[in-house]
PDB file of C-alpha atoms in Angstrom:
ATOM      1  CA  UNK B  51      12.018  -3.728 -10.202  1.00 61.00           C
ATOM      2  CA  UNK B  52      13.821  -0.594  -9.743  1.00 86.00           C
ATOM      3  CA  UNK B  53      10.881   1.734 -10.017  1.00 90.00           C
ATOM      4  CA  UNK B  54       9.335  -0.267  -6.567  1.00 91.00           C
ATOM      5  CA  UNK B  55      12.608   0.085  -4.768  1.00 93.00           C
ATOM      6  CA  UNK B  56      13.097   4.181  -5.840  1.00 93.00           C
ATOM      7  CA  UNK B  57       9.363   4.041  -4.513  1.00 94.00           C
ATOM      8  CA  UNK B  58      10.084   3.386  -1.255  1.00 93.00           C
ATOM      9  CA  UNK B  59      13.268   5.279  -0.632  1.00 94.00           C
ATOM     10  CA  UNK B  60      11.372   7.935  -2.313  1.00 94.00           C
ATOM     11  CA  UNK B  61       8.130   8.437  -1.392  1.00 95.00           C
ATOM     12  CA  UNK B  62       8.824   6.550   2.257  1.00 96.00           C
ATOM     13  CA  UNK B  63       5.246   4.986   2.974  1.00 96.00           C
ATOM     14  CA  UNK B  64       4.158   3.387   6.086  1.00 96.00           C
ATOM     15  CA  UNK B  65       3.509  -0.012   6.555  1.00 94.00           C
ATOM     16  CA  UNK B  66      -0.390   1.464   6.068  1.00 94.00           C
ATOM     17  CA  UNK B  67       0.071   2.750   3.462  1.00 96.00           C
ATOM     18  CA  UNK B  68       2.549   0.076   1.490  1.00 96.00           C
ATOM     19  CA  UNK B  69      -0.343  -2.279   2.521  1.00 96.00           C
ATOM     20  CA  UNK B  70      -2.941  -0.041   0.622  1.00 97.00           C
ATOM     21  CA  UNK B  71      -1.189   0.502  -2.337  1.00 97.00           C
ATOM     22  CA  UNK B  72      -0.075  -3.291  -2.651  1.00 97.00           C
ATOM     23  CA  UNK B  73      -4.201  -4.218  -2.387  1.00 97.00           C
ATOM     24  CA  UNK B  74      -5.578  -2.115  -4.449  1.00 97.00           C
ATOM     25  CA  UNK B  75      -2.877  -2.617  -6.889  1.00 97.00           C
ATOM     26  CA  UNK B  76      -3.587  -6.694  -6.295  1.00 97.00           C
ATOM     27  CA  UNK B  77      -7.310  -5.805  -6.872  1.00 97.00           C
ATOM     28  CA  UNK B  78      -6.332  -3.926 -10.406  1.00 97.00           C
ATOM     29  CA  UNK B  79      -4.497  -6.725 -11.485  1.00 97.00           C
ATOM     30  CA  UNK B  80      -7.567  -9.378 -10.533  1.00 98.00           C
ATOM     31  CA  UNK B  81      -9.739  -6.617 -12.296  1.00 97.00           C
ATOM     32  CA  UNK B  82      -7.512  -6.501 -15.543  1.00 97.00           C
ATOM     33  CA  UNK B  83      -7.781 -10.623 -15.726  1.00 97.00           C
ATOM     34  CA  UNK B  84     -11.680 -10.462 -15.324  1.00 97.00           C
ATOM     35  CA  UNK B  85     -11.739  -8.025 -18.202  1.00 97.00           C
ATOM     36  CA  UNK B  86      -9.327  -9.611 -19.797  1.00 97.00           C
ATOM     37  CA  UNK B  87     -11.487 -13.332 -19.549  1.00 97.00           C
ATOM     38  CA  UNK B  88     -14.324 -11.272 -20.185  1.00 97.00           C
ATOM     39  CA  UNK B  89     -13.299  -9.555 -23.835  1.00 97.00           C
ATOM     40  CA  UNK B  90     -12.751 -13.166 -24.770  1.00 97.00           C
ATOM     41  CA  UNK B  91     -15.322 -14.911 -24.021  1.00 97.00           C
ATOM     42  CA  UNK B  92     -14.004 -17.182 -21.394  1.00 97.00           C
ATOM     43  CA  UNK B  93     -16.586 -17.637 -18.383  1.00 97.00           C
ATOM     44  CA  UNK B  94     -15.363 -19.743 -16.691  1.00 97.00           C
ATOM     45  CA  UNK B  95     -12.007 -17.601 -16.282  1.00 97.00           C
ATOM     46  CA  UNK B  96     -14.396 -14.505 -15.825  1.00 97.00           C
ATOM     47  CA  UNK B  97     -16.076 -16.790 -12.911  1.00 97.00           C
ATOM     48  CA  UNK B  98     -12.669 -17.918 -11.259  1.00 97.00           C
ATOM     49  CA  UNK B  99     -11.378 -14.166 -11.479  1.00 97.00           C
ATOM     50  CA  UNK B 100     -14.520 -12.258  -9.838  1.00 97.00           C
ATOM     51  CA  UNK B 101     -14.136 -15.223  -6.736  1.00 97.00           C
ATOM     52  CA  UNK B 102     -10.380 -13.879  -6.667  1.00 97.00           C
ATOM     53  CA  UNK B 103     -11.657 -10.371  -6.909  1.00 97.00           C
ATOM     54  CA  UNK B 104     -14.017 -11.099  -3.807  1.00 97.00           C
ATOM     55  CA  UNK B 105     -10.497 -12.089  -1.963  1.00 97.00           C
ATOM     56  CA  UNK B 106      -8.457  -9.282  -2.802  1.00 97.00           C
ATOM     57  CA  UNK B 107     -10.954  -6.357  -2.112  1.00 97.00           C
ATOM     58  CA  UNK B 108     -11.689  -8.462   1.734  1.00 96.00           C
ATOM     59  CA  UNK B 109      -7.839  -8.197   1.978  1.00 95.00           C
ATOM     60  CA  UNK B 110      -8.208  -4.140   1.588  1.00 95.00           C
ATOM     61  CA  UNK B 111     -10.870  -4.334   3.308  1.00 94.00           C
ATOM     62  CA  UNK B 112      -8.941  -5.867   6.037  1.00 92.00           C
ATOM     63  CA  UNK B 113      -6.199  -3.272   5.908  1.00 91.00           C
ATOM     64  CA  UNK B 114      -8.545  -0.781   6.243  1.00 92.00           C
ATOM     65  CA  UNK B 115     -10.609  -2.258   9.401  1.00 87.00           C
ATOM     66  CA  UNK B 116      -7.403  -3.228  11.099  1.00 74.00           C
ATOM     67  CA  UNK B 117      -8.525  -1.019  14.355  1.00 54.00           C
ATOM     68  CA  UNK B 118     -12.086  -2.127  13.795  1.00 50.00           C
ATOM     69  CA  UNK B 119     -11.955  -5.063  16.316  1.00 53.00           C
ATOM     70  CA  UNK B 120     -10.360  -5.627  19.697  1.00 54.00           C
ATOM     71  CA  UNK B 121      -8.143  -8.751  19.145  1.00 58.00           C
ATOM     72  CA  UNK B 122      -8.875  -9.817  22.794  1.00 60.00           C
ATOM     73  CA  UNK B 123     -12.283 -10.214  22.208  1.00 58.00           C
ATOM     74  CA  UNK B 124     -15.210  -9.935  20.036  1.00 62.00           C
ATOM     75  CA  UNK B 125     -16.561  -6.771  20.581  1.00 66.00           C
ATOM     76  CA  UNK B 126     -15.944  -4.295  17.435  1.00 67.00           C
ATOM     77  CA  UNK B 127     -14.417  -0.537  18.042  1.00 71.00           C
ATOM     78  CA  UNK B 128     -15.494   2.569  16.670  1.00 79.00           C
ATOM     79  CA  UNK B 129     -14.261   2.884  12.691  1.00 79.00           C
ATOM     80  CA  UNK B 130     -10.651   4.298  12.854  1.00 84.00           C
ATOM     81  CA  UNK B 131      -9.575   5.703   9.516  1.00 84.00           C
ATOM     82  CA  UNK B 132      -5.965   4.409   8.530  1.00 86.00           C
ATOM     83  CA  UNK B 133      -3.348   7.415   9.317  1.00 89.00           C
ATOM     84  CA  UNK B 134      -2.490   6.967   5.755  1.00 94.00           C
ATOM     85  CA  UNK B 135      -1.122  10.299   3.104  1.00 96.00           C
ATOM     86  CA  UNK B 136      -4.044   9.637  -0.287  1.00 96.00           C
ATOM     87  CA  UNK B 137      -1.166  10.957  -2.435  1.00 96.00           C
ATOM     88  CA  UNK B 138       1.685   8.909  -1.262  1.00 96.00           C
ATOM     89  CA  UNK B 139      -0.555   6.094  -1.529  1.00 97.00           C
ATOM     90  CA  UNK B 140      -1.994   7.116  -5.159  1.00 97.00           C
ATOM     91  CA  UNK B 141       1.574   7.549  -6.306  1.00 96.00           C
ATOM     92  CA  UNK B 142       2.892   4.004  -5.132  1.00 97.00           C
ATOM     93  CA  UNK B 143      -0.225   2.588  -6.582  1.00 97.00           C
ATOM     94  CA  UNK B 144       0.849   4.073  -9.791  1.00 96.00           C
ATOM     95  CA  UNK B 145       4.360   2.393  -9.785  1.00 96.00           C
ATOM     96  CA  UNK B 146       2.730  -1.049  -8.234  1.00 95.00           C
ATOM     97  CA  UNK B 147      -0.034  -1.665 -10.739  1.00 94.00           C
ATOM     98  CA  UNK B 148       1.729  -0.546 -13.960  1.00 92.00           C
ATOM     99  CA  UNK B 149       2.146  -3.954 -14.968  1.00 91.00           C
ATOM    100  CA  UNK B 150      -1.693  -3.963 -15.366  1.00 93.00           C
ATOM    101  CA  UNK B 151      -3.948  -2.380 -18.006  1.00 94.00           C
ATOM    102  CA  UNK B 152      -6.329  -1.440 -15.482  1.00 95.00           C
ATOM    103  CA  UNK B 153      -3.605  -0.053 -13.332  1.00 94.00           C
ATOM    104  CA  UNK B 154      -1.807   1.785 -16.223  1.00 93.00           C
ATOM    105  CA  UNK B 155      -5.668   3.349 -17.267  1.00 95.00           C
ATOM    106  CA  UNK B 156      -6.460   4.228 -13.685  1.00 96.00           C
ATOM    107  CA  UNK B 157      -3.124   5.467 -12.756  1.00 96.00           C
ATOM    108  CA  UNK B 158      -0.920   6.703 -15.490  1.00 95.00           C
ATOM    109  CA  UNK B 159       2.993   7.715 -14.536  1.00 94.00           C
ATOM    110  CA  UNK B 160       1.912  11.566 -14.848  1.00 95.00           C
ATOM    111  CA  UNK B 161       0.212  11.144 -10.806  1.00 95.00           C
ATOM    112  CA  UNK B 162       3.460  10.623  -9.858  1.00 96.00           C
ATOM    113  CA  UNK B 163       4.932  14.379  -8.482  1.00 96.00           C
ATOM    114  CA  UNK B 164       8.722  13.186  -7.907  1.00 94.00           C
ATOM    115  CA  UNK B 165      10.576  13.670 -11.753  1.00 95.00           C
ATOM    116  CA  UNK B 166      13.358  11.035 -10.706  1.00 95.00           C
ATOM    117  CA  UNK B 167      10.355   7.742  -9.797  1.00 94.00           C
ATOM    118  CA  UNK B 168       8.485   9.005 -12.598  1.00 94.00           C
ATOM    119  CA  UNK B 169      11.036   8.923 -15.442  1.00 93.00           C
ATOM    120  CA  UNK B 170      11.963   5.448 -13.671  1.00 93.00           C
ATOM    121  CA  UNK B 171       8.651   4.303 -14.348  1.00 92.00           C
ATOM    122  CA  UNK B 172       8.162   5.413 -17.500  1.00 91.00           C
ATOM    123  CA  UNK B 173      11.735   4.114 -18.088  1.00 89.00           C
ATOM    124  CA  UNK B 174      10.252   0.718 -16.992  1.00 87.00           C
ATOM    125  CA  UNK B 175       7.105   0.545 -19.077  1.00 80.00           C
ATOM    126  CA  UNK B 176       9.118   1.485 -22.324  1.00 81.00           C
ATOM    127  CA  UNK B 177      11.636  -1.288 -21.736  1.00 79.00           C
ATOM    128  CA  UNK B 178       8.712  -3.972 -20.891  1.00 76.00           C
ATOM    129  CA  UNK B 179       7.147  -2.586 -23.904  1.00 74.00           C
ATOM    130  CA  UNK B 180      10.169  -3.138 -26.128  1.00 78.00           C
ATOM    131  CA  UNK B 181      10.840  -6.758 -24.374  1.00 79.00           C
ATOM    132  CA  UNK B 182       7.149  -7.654 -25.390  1.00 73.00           C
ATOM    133  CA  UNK B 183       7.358  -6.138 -28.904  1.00 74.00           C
ATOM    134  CA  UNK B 184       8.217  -9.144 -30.403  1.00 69.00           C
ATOM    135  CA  UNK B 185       5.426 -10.828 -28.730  1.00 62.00           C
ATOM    136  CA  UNK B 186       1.995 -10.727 -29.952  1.00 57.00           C
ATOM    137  CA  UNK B 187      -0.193  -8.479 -27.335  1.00 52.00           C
ATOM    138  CA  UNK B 188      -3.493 -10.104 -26.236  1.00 54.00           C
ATOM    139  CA  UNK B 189      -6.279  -9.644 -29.309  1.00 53.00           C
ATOM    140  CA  UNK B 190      -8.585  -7.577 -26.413  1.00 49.00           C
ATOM    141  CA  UNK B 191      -5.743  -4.982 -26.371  1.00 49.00           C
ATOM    142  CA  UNK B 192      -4.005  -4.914 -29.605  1.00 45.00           C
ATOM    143  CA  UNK B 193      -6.671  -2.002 -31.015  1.00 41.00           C
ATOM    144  CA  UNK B 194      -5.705  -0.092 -27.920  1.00 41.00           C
TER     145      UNK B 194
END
């Protein structure tokens, strides 16, 4: 994906904050398949997807505590936010969870501020767009 790659030559993120954006854009995507499952009916998919939802927002969760707990031992540290820039993070979420509804709702192209990563992922969307044209979209997103 060339959007991703102008991302991070772009926007140059920190291992923080590439972890952030890659969770919560792994949580949009489990988030799109429970609604998904959930506009048609299928429970047990709706079931399956909320347990993976449960494992993706522990792995954020995770990225964010990383300087919670001493590795040596078990005694927990004071709460260190993540040294981490919102909007670089917002903006890499935007190219990360396009392929998503819930991403593409949540974080439209327009949050990105550099014109060259945004026309690339606009660029991208229109070209998956036109790929998938001549496949029928899902019935819970057809009406738009």
């Amino acid at each position: 994906m060339y959007a991703t790659e102008l991302a991070a030559k772009t926007l140059e993120p920190t291992s923080t904050e590439e972890r952030l954006a890659d969770d919560y854009a792994a949580l949009l995507a489990t988030l799109s398949r429970v609604d998904q499952a959930l506009r048609e009916g299928v429970w047990h998919d709706v079931r399956d997807e909320l347990d993976e939802l449960i494992s993706v927002a522990e792995d954020m969760w995770s990225t964010l505590s990383g300087a919670d707990h001493d590795e040596d031992s078990d005694r927990a540290r004071p709460y260190t936010a993540p040294a981490a820039d919102a909007a670089k993070v917002r903006q890499l979420v935007a190219v990360y969870a396009r392929p998503h509804p819930a991403g593409r709702a949540l974080y439209p192209a327009a949050v990105i501020e550099d014109p060259q990563l945004r026309a690339a992922v606009e660029s991208e969307t229109e070209a998956e767009r036109e790929e998938q044209s001549g496949r029928p979209e899902p019935a819970a997103y057809a009406a738009g």
